Amino acid sequence: MIIGIDIGSTITKTVSIENGRMIKKIKTRAADAVTSATGALGKLIIENDINIADVQGLAITGAGAYKIKNDIFGIPTKRIDEIHAIGIGGMFLVGEDHIIITNVGTGTAVIEAGKGGIFHLGGSGVGGGTIYGLAKKLLPTADFNGVLDLAKTGNLNQVDLLMEDIMETDISFLNKESTASNFGKMLDSAGYGDIALGILNMVYQVIGMLSVFAAKSKNLSRVIVTGNGSNNPVGKDVLKIITDMYGIEFVYPENAEYTTAVGAGLSWNI
Ligand SMILES: Nc1ncnc2c1ncn2[C@@H]1O[C@H](COP(=O)(O)OP(=O)(O)OP(=O)(O)O)[C@@H](O)[C@H]1O
Ligand SMILES: [Mg+2]
């Protein structure tokens, strides 16, 4: 068994891989990379009655992996490049061999993965961390579900300048409800729900448009969305509108938040 550990900037994701399949998975969170990795390994082993002698190797990746230089607890430990891990994990989860992956974590990375190689096309600092940080100062809660609940009560018209505010007719493929400027209106009457929706709308519009340009530049019509940020119902609604406008489909594979950890585990033999 190989254990893949993705020490992300915020959350550590750990999976066990046996015979090329993901068997167990856990998420943990700790203040530093070493505690995260060792704690996650211990939790996975103890909670699943895994015999440590059956663990052939630890494949570690993610922002915190560089802080671990040596083998952990005497188990052979390899550091796997994060972009490579996302590419391998993405192809495995969807069973396809040429894809664009948009990994929405604390920040956002866009990757092309295929037989010709795995390439980091670019990304943005706009991601899950942006939602958290803005919510912390602007909303009564930065809790993920709290922000979502607030956003469900929101009205974008209170915060965003919309096309209908500046144009009398549709322009190109933009309709009257399209955002002309994120937070460009911000009425005095805007409440927490409106601001929460404005934040999520802005973050997923940026992520969606980056993905559209990446897919179009590679002549692909679908984008695989991974990372914890793939699991955001309001974000998915924003991406659906982008699909309707630009014809690029967003795909949310099962276990998408474990993509990087799975990809690291599957890369053990490279
Ligand atoms: N259930 C959830 N659904 C969506 N987003 C979430 C959820 N729980 C946490 N988040 C947000 O997702 C972000 C973390 O996502 P993820 O674990 O994919 O990133 P990471 O690997 O730690 O970061 P990065 O890949 O950028 O280094 C955090 O900003 C967090 O606020
Ligand atoms: Mg990550």
PDB file of N, CA, C and O in Angstrom, residues 184-239:
ATOM      1  N   GLY A 184     -19.019  46.708  -8.302  1.00  0.00           N
ATOM      2  CA  GLY A 184     -18.962  48.048  -8.901  1.00  0.00           C
ATOM      3  C   GLY A 184     -20.161  48.917  -8.551  1.00  0.00           C
ATOM      4  O   GLY A 184     -20.171  50.101  -8.881  1.00  0.00           O
ATOM      5  N   LYS A 185     -21.184  48.349  -7.898  1.00  0.00           N
ATOM      6  CA  LYS A 185     -22.351  49.157  -7.525  1.00  0.00           C
ATOM      7  C   LYS A 185     -22.378  49.398  -6.004  1.00  0.00           C
ATOM      8  O   LYS A 185     -22.387  50.516  -5.550  1.00  0.00           O
ATOM      9  N   MET A 186     -22.382  48.338  -5.236  1.00  0.00           N
ATOM     10  CA  MET A 186     -22.385  48.364  -3.767  1.00  0.00           C
ATOM     11  C   MET A 186     -23.332  49.410  -3.196  1.00  0.00           C
ATOM     12  O   MET A 186     -22.917  50.451  -2.676  1.00  0.00           O
ATOM     13  N   LEU A 187     -24.623  49.120  -3.309  1.00  0.00           N
ATOM     14  CA  LEU A 187     -25.633  50.035  -2.766  1.00  0.00           C
ATOM     15  C   LEU A 187     -25.512  50.129  -1.244  1.00  0.00           C
ATOM     16  O   LEU A 187     -25.063  49.182  -0.589  1.00  0.00           O
ATOM     17  N   ASP A 188     -25.942  51.256  -0.689  1.00  0.00           N
ATOM     18  CA  ASP A 188     -25.939  51.405   0.775  1.00  0.00           C
ATOM     19  C   ASP A 188     -26.834  50.353   1.426  1.00  0.00           C
ATOM     20  O   ASP A 188     -26.626  49.972   2.580  1.00  0.00           O
ATOM     21  N   SER A 189     -27.826  49.901   0.689  1.00  0.00           N
ATOM     22  CA  SER A 189     -28.760  48.907   1.239  1.00  0.00           C
ATOM     23  C   SER A 189     -28.217  47.480   1.170  1.00  0.00           C
ATOM     24  O   SER A 189     -28.885  46.545   1.616  1.00  0.00           O
ATOM     25  N   ALA A 190     -26.999  47.286   0.619  1.00  0.00           N
ATOM     26  CA  ALA A 190     -26.454  45.920   0.501  1.00  0.00           C
ATOM     27  C   ALA A 190     -26.273  45.308   1.887  1.00  0.00           C
ATOM     28  O   ALA A 190     -25.711  45.932   2.788  1.00  0.00           O
ATOM     29  N   GLY A 191     -26.756  44.074   2.044  1.00  0.00           N
ATOM     30  CA  GLY A 191     -26.645  43.380   3.332  1.00  0.00           C
ATOM     31  C   GLY A 191     -25.637  42.246   3.253  1.00  0.00           C
ATOM     32  O   GLY A 191     -25.004  42.020   2.214  1.00  0.00           O
ATOM     33  N   TYR A 192     -25.511  41.515   4.364  1.00  0.00           N
ATOM     34  CA  TYR A 192     -24.518  40.435   4.423  1.00  0.00           C
ATOM     35  C   TYR A 192     -24.746  39.367   3.354  1.00  0.00           C
ATOM     36  O   TYR A 192     -23.803  38.863   2.747  1.00  0.00           O
ATOM     37  N   GLY A 193     -26.010  39.026   3.115  1.00  0.00           N
ATOM     38  CA  GLY A 193     -26.307  38.002   2.108  1.00  0.00           C
ATOM     39  C   GLY A 193     -25.857  38.452   0.724  1.00  0.00           C
ATOM     40  O   GLY A 193     -25.286  37.671  -0.051  1.00  0.00           O
ATOM     41  N   ASP A 194     -26.102  39.722   0.416  1.00  0.00           N
ATOM     42  CA  ASP A 194     -25.720  40.254  -0.898  1.00  0.00           C
ATOM     43  C   ASP A 194     -24.194  40.246  -1.053  1.00  0.00           C
ATOM     44  O   ASP A 194     -23.665  39.912  -2.112  1.00  0.00           O
ATOM     45  N   ILE A 195     -23.497  40.635   0.028  1.00  0.00           N
ATOM     46  CA  ILE A 195     -22.026  40.677  -0.036  1.00  0.00           C
ATOM     47  C   ILE A 195     -21.473  39.251  -0.156  1.00  0.00           C
ATOM     48  O   ILE A 195     -20.552  38.992  -0.940  1.00  0.00           O
ATOM     49  N   ALA A 196     -22.060  38.318   0.604  1.00  0.00           N
ATOM     50  CA  ALA A 196     -21.601  36.920   0.516  1.00  0.00           C
ATOM     51  C   ALA A 196     -21.758  36.407  -0.908  1.00  0.00           C
ATOM     52  O   ALA A 196     -20.846  35.781  -1.473  1.00  0.00           O
ATOM     53  N   LEU A 197     -22.911  36.700  -1.510  1.00  0.00           N
ATOM     54  CA  LEU A 197     -23.130  36.253  -2.891  1.00  0.00           C
ATOM     55  C   LEU A 197     -22.152  36.946  -3.842  1.00  0.00           C
ATOM     56  O   LEU A 197     -21.605  36.322  -4.754  1.00  0.00           O
ATOM     57  N   GLY A 198     -21.911  38.239  -3.598  1.00  0.00           N
ATOM     58  CA  GLY A 198     -20.973  38.980  -4.436  1.00  0.00           C
ATOM     59  C   GLY A 198     -19.573  38.400  -4.389  1.00  0.00           C
ATOM     60  O   GLY A 198     -18.877  38.324  -5.408  1.00  0.00           O
ATOM     61  N   ILE A 199     -19.146  37.971  -3.190  1.00  0.00           N
ATOM     62  CA  ILE A 199     -17.808  37.381  -3.048  1.00  0.00           C
ATOM     63  C   ILE A 199     -17.735  36.057  -3.824  1.00  0.00           C
ATOM     64  O   ILE A 199     -16.819  35.839  -4.626  1.00  0.00           O
ATOM     65  N   LEU A 200     -18.712  35.180  -3.586  1.00  0.00           N
ATOM     66  CA  LEU A 200     -18.679  33.877  -4.274  1.00  0.00           C
ATOM     67  C   LEU A 200     -18.783  34.057  -5.780  1.00  0.00           C
ATOM     68  O   LEU A 200     -18.093  33.401  -6.559  1.00  0.00           O
ATOM     69  N   ASN A 201     -19.655  34.984  -6.194  1.00  0.00           N
ATOM     70  CA  ASN A 201     -19.827  35.240  -7.626  1.00  0.00           C
ATOM     71  C   ASN A 201     -18.517  35.706  -8.255  1.00  0.00           C
ATOM     72  O   ASN A 201     -18.102  35.212  -9.307  1.00  0.00           O
ATOM     73  N   MET A 202     -17.837  36.620  -7.599  1.00  0.00           N
ATOM     74  CA  MET A 202     -16.576  37.147  -8.142  1.00  0.00           C
ATOM     75  C   MET A 202     -15.524  36.039  -8.230  1.00  0.00           C
ATOM     76  O   MET A 202     -14.862  35.863  -9.263  1.00  0.00           O
ATOM     77  N   VAL A 203     -15.378  35.276  -7.157  1.00  0.00           N
ATOM     78  CA  VAL A 203     -14.343  34.234  -7.137  1.00  0.00           C
ATOM     79  C   VAL A 203     -14.593  33.194  -8.238  1.00  0.00           C
ATOM     80  O   VAL A 203     -13.685  32.851  -9.001  1.00  0.00           O
ATOM     81  N   TYR A 204     -15.847  32.742  -8.357  1.00  0.00           N
ATOM     82  CA  TYR A 204     -16.110  31.690  -9.348  1.00  0.00           C
ATOM     83  C   TYR A 204     -16.188  32.243 -10.770  1.00  0.00           C
ATOM     84  O   TYR A 204     -15.923  31.516 -11.730  1.00  0.00           O
ATOM     85  N   GLN A 205     -16.495  33.520 -10.929  1.00  0.00           N
ATOM     86  CA  GLN A 205     -16.405  34.099 -12.282  1.00  0.00           C
ATOM     87  C   GLN A 205     -14.948  34.140 -12.738  1.00  0.00           C
ATOM     88  O   GLN A 205     -14.641  33.811 -13.883  1.00  0.00           O
ATOM     89  N   VAL A 206     -14.040  34.524 -11.840  1.00  0.00           N
ATOM     90  CA  VAL A 206     -12.614  34.554 -12.207  1.00  0.00           C
ATOM     91  C   VAL A 206     -12.142  33.137 -12.544  1.00  0.00           C
ATOM     92  O   VAL A 206     -11.499  32.899 -13.575  1.00  0.00           O
ATOM     93  N   ILE A 207     -12.487  32.193 -11.671  1.00  0.00           N
ATOM     94  CA  ILE A 207     -12.072  30.800 -11.886  1.00  0.00           C
ATOM     95  C   ILE A 207     -12.664  30.264 -13.196  1.00  0.00           C
ATOM     96  O   ILE A 207     -11.983  29.604 -13.987  1.00  0.00           O
ATOM     97  N   GLY A 208     -13.922  30.586 -13.418  1.00  0.00           N
ATOM     98  CA  GLY A 208     -14.595  30.093 -14.623  1.00  0.00           C
ATOM     99  C   GLY A 208     -13.986  30.661 -15.889  1.00  0.00           C
ATOM    100  O   GLY A 208     -13.741  29.924 -16.859  1.00  0.00           O
ATOM    101  N   MET A 209     -13.701  31.951 -15.898  1.00  0.00           N
ATOM    102  CA  MET A 209     -13.164  32.556 -17.125  1.00  0.00           C
ATOM    103  C   MET A 209     -11.739  32.093 -17.409  1.00  0.00           C
ATOM    104  O   MET A 209     -11.382  31.843 -18.555  1.00  0.00           O
ATOM    105  N   LEU A 210     -10.927  31.930 -16.354  1.00  0.00           N
ATOM    106  CA  LEU A 210      -9.581  31.366 -16.557  1.00  0.00           C
ATOM    107  C   LEU A 210      -9.688  29.995 -17.209  1.00  0.00           C
ATOM    108  O   LEU A 210      -8.924  29.657 -18.116  1.00  0.00           O
ATOM    109  N   SER A 211     -10.642  29.219 -16.712  1.00  0.00           N
ATOM    110  CA  SER A 211     -10.825  27.854 -17.213  1.00  0.00           C
ATOM    111  C   SER A 211     -11.274  27.866 -18.671  1.00  0.00           C
ATOM    112  O   SER A 211     -10.822  27.050 -19.476  1.00  0.00           O
ATOM    113  N   VAL A 212     -12.187  28.792 -18.983  1.00  0.00           N
ATOM    114  CA  VAL A 212     -12.681  28.891 -20.365  1.00  0.00           C
ATOM    115  C   VAL A 212     -11.523  29.201 -21.315  1.00  0.00           C
ATOM    116  O   VAL A 212     -11.349  28.553 -22.348  1.00  0.00           O
ATOM    117  N   PHE A 213     -10.717  30.183 -20.953  1.00  0.00           N
ATOM    118  CA  PHE A 213      -9.611  30.551 -21.845  1.00  0.00           C
ATOM    119  C   PHE A 213      -8.617  29.394 -21.988  1.00  0.00           C
ATOM    120  O   PHE A 213      -8.090  29.147 -23.074  1.00  0.00           O
ATOM    121  N   ALA A 214      -8.373  28.698 -20.876  1.00  0.00           N
ATOM    122  CA  ALA A 214      -7.433  27.560 -20.938  1.00  0.00           C
ATOM    123  C   ALA A 214      -7.985  26.475 -21.852  1.00  0.00           C
ATOM    124  O   ALA A 214      -7.275  25.961 -22.724  1.00  0.00           O
ATOM    125  N   ALA A 215      -9.262  26.117 -21.666  1.00  0.00           N
ATOM    126  CA  ALA A 215      -9.856  25.044 -22.477  1.00  0.00           C
ATOM    127  C   ALA A 215      -9.864  25.437 -23.949  1.00  0.00           C
ATOM    128  O   ALA A 215      -9.477  24.650 -24.822  1.00  0.00           O
ATOM    129  N   LYS A 216     -10.278  26.657 -24.230  1.00  0.00           N
ATOM    130  CA  LYS A 216     -10.354  27.088 -25.640  1.00  0.00           C
ATOM    131  C   LYS A 216      -8.966  27.091 -26.276  1.00  0.00           C
ATOM    132  O   LYS A 216      -8.813  26.761 -27.447  1.00  0.00           O
ATOM    133  N   SER A 217      -7.951  27.458 -25.500  1.00  0.00           N
ATOM    134  CA  SER A 217      -6.600  27.508 -26.077  1.00  0.00           C
ATOM    135  C   SER A 217      -6.079  26.116 -26.419  1.00  0.00           C
ATOM    136  O   SER A 217      -5.137  25.973 -27.183  1.00  0.00           O
ATOM    137  N   LYS A 218      -6.682  25.095 -25.833  1.00  0.00           N
ATOM    138  CA  LYS A 218      -6.250  23.708 -26.107  1.00  0.00           C
ATOM    139  C   LYS A 218      -7.313  22.938 -26.886  1.00  0.00           C
ATOM    140  O   LYS A 218      -7.255  21.705 -26.981  1.00  0.00           O
ATOM    141  N   ASN A 219      -8.285  23.647 -27.434  1.00  0.00           N
ATOM    142  CA  ASN A 219      -9.362  23.013 -28.214  1.00  0.00           C
ATOM    143  C   ASN A 219     -10.106  21.929 -27.449  1.00  0.00           C
ATOM    144  O   ASN A 219     -10.456  20.892 -28.012  1.00  0.00           O
ATOM    145  N   LEU A 220     -10.316  22.154 -26.173  1.00  0.00           N
ATOM    146  CA  LEU A 220     -11.099  21.214 -25.366  1.00  0.00           C
ATOM    147  C   LEU A 220     -12.387  21.905 -24.940  1.00  0.00           C
ATOM    148  O   LEU A 220     -12.434  23.137 -24.848  1.00  0.00           O
ATOM    149  N   SER A 221     -13.424  21.110 -24.690  1.00  0.00           N
ATOM    150  CA  SER A 221     -14.713  21.729 -24.378  1.00  0.00           C
ATOM    151  C   SER A 221     -15.160  21.450 -22.945  1.00  0.00           C
ATOM    152  O   SER A 221     -16.264  21.815 -22.555  1.00  0.00           O
ATOM    153  N   ARG A 222     -14.290  20.775 -22.163  1.00  0.00           N
ATOM    154  CA  ARG A 222     -14.670  20.485 -20.774  1.00  0.00           C
ATOM    155  C   ARG A 222     -13.516  20.820 -19.838  1.00  0.00           C
ATOM    156  O   ARG A 222     -12.350  20.735 -20.225  1.00  0.00           O
ATOM    157  N   VAL A 223     -13.858  21.163 -18.620  1.00  0.00           N
ATOM    158  CA  VAL A 223     -12.849  21.454 -17.593  1.00  0.00           C
ATOM    159  C   VAL A 223     -13.203  20.627 -16.358  1.00  0.00           C
ATOM    160  O   VAL A 223     -14.356  20.629 -15.905  1.00  0.00           O
ATOM    161  N   ILE A 224     -12.216  19.925 -15.820  1.00  0.00           N
ATOM    162  CA  ILE A 224     -12.420  19.129 -14.616  1.00  0.00           C
ATOM    163  C   ILE A 224     -12.111  20.023 -13.415  1.00  0.00           C
ATOM    164  O   ILE A 224     -11.009  20.585 -13.340  1.00  0.00           O
ATOM    165  N   VAL A 225     -13.064  20.168 -12.512  1.00  0.00           N
ATOM    166  CA  VAL A 225     -12.865  21.042 -11.350  1.00  0.00           C
ATOM    167  C   VAL A 225     -12.532  20.176 -10.138  1.00  0.00           C
ATOM    168  O   VAL A 225     -13.252  19.224  -9.826  1.00  0.00           O
ATOM    169  N   THR A 226     -11.415  20.497  -9.481  1.00  0.00           N
ATOM    170  CA  THR A 226     -10.965  19.700  -8.332  1.00  0.00           C
ATOM    171  C   THR A 226     -10.658  20.625  -7.150  1.00  0.00           C
ATOM    172  O   THR A 226     -10.783  21.832  -7.249  1.00  0.00           O
ATOM    173  N   GLY A 227     -10.231  20.019  -6.039  1.00  0.00           N
ATOM    174  CA  GLY A 227      -9.936  20.794  -4.827  1.00  0.00           C
ATOM    175  C   GLY A 227     -11.197  20.978  -3.998  1.00  0.00           C
ATOM    176  O   GLY A 227     -12.320  20.725  -4.470  1.00  0.00           O
ATOM    177  N   ASN A 228     -11.035  21.423  -2.768  1.00  0.00           N
ATOM    178  CA  ASN A 228     -12.210  21.629  -1.907  1.00  0.00           C
ATOM    179  C   ASN A 228     -13.170  22.671  -2.482  1.00  0.00           C
ATOM    180  O   ASN A 228     -14.367  22.628  -2.231  1.00  0.00           O
ATOM    181  N   GLY A 229     -12.631  23.592  -3.261  1.00  0.00           N
ATOM    182  CA  GLY A 229     -13.476  24.614  -3.874  1.00  0.00           C
ATOM    183  C   GLY A 229     -14.393  24.083  -4.965  1.00  0.00           C
ATOM    184  O   GLY A 229     -15.257  24.807  -5.461  1.00  0.00           O
ATOM    185  N   SER A 230     -14.219  22.811  -5.347  1.00  0.00           N
ATOM    186  CA  SER A 230     -15.117  22.227  -6.362  1.00  0.00           C
ATOM    187  C   SER A 230     -16.469  21.894  -5.754  1.00  0.00           C
ATOM    188  O   SER A 230     -17.427  21.614  -6.461  1.00  0.00           O
ATOM    189  N   ASN A 231     -16.514  21.901  -4.418  1.00  0.00           N
ATOM    190  CA  ASN A 231     -17.714  21.464  -3.716  1.00  0.00           C
ATOM    191  C   ASN A 231     -18.470  22.672  -3.154  1.00  0.00           C
ATOM    192  O   ASN A 231     -18.652  22.800  -1.955  1.00  0.00           O
ATOM    193  N   ASN A 232     -18.841  23.572  -4.039  1.00  0.00           N
ATOM    194  CA  ASN A 232     -19.498  24.807  -3.603  1.00  0.00           C
ATOM    195  C   ASN A 232     -20.741  25.036  -4.459  1.00  0.00           C
ATOM    196  O   ASN A 232     -20.639  25.406  -5.629  1.00  0.00           O
ATOM    197  N   PRO A 233     -21.946  24.794  -3.909  1.00  0.00           N
ATOM    198  CA  PRO A 233     -23.155  24.867  -4.728  1.00  0.00           C
ATOM    199  C   PRO A 233     -23.380  26.227  -5.385  1.00  0.00           C
ATOM    200  O   PRO A 233     -23.827  26.288  -6.529  1.00  0.00           O
ATOM    201  N   VAL A 234     -23.060  27.310  -4.674  1.00  0.00           N
ATOM    202  CA  VAL A 234     -23.241  28.638  -5.284  1.00  0.00           C
ATOM    203  C   VAL A 234     -22.217  28.821  -6.408  1.00  0.00           C
ATOM    204  O   VAL A 234     -22.533  29.326  -7.498  1.00  0.00           O
ATOM    205  N   GLY A 235     -20.992  28.381  -6.162  1.00  0.00           N
ATOM    206  CA  GLY A 235     -19.950  28.439  -7.196  1.00  0.00           C
ATOM    207  C   GLY A 235     -20.344  27.643  -8.436  1.00  0.00           C
ATOM    208  O   GLY A 235     -20.127  28.084  -9.567  1.00  0.00           O
ATOM    209  N   LYS A 236     -20.967  26.497  -8.211  1.00  0.00           N
ATOM    210  CA  LYS A 236     -21.400  25.670  -9.354  1.00  0.00           C
ATOM    211  C   LYS A 236     -22.459  26.393 -10.180  1.00  0.00           C
ATOM    212  O   LYS A 236     -22.473  26.291 -11.403  1.00  0.00           O
ATOM    213  N   ASP A 237     -23.347  27.129  -9.503  1.00  0.00           N
ATOM    214  CA  ASP A 237     -24.365  27.894 -10.242  1.00  0.00           C
ATOM    215  C   ASP A 237     -23.694  28.959 -11.118  1.00  0.00           C
ATOM    216  O   ASP A 237     -24.101  29.188 -12.256  1.00  0.00           O
ATOM    217  N   VAL A 238     -22.659  29.613 -10.573  1.00  0.00           N
ATOM    218  CA  VAL A 238     -21.945  30.638 -11.344  1.00  0.00           C
ATOM    219  C   VAL A 238     -21.276  29.982 -12.562  1.00  0.00           C
ATOM    220  O   VAL A 238     -21.353  30.495 -13.693  1.00  0.00           O
ATOM    221  N   LEU A 239     -20.660  28.828 -12.347  1.00  0.00           N
ATOM    222  CA  LEU A 239     -19.968  28.151 -13.453  1.00  0.00           C
ATOM    223  C   LEU A 239     -20.970  27.648 -14.508  1.00  0.00           C
ATOM    224  O   LEU A 239     -20.648  27.605 -15.697  1.00  0.00           O
TER     225      LEU A 239
END
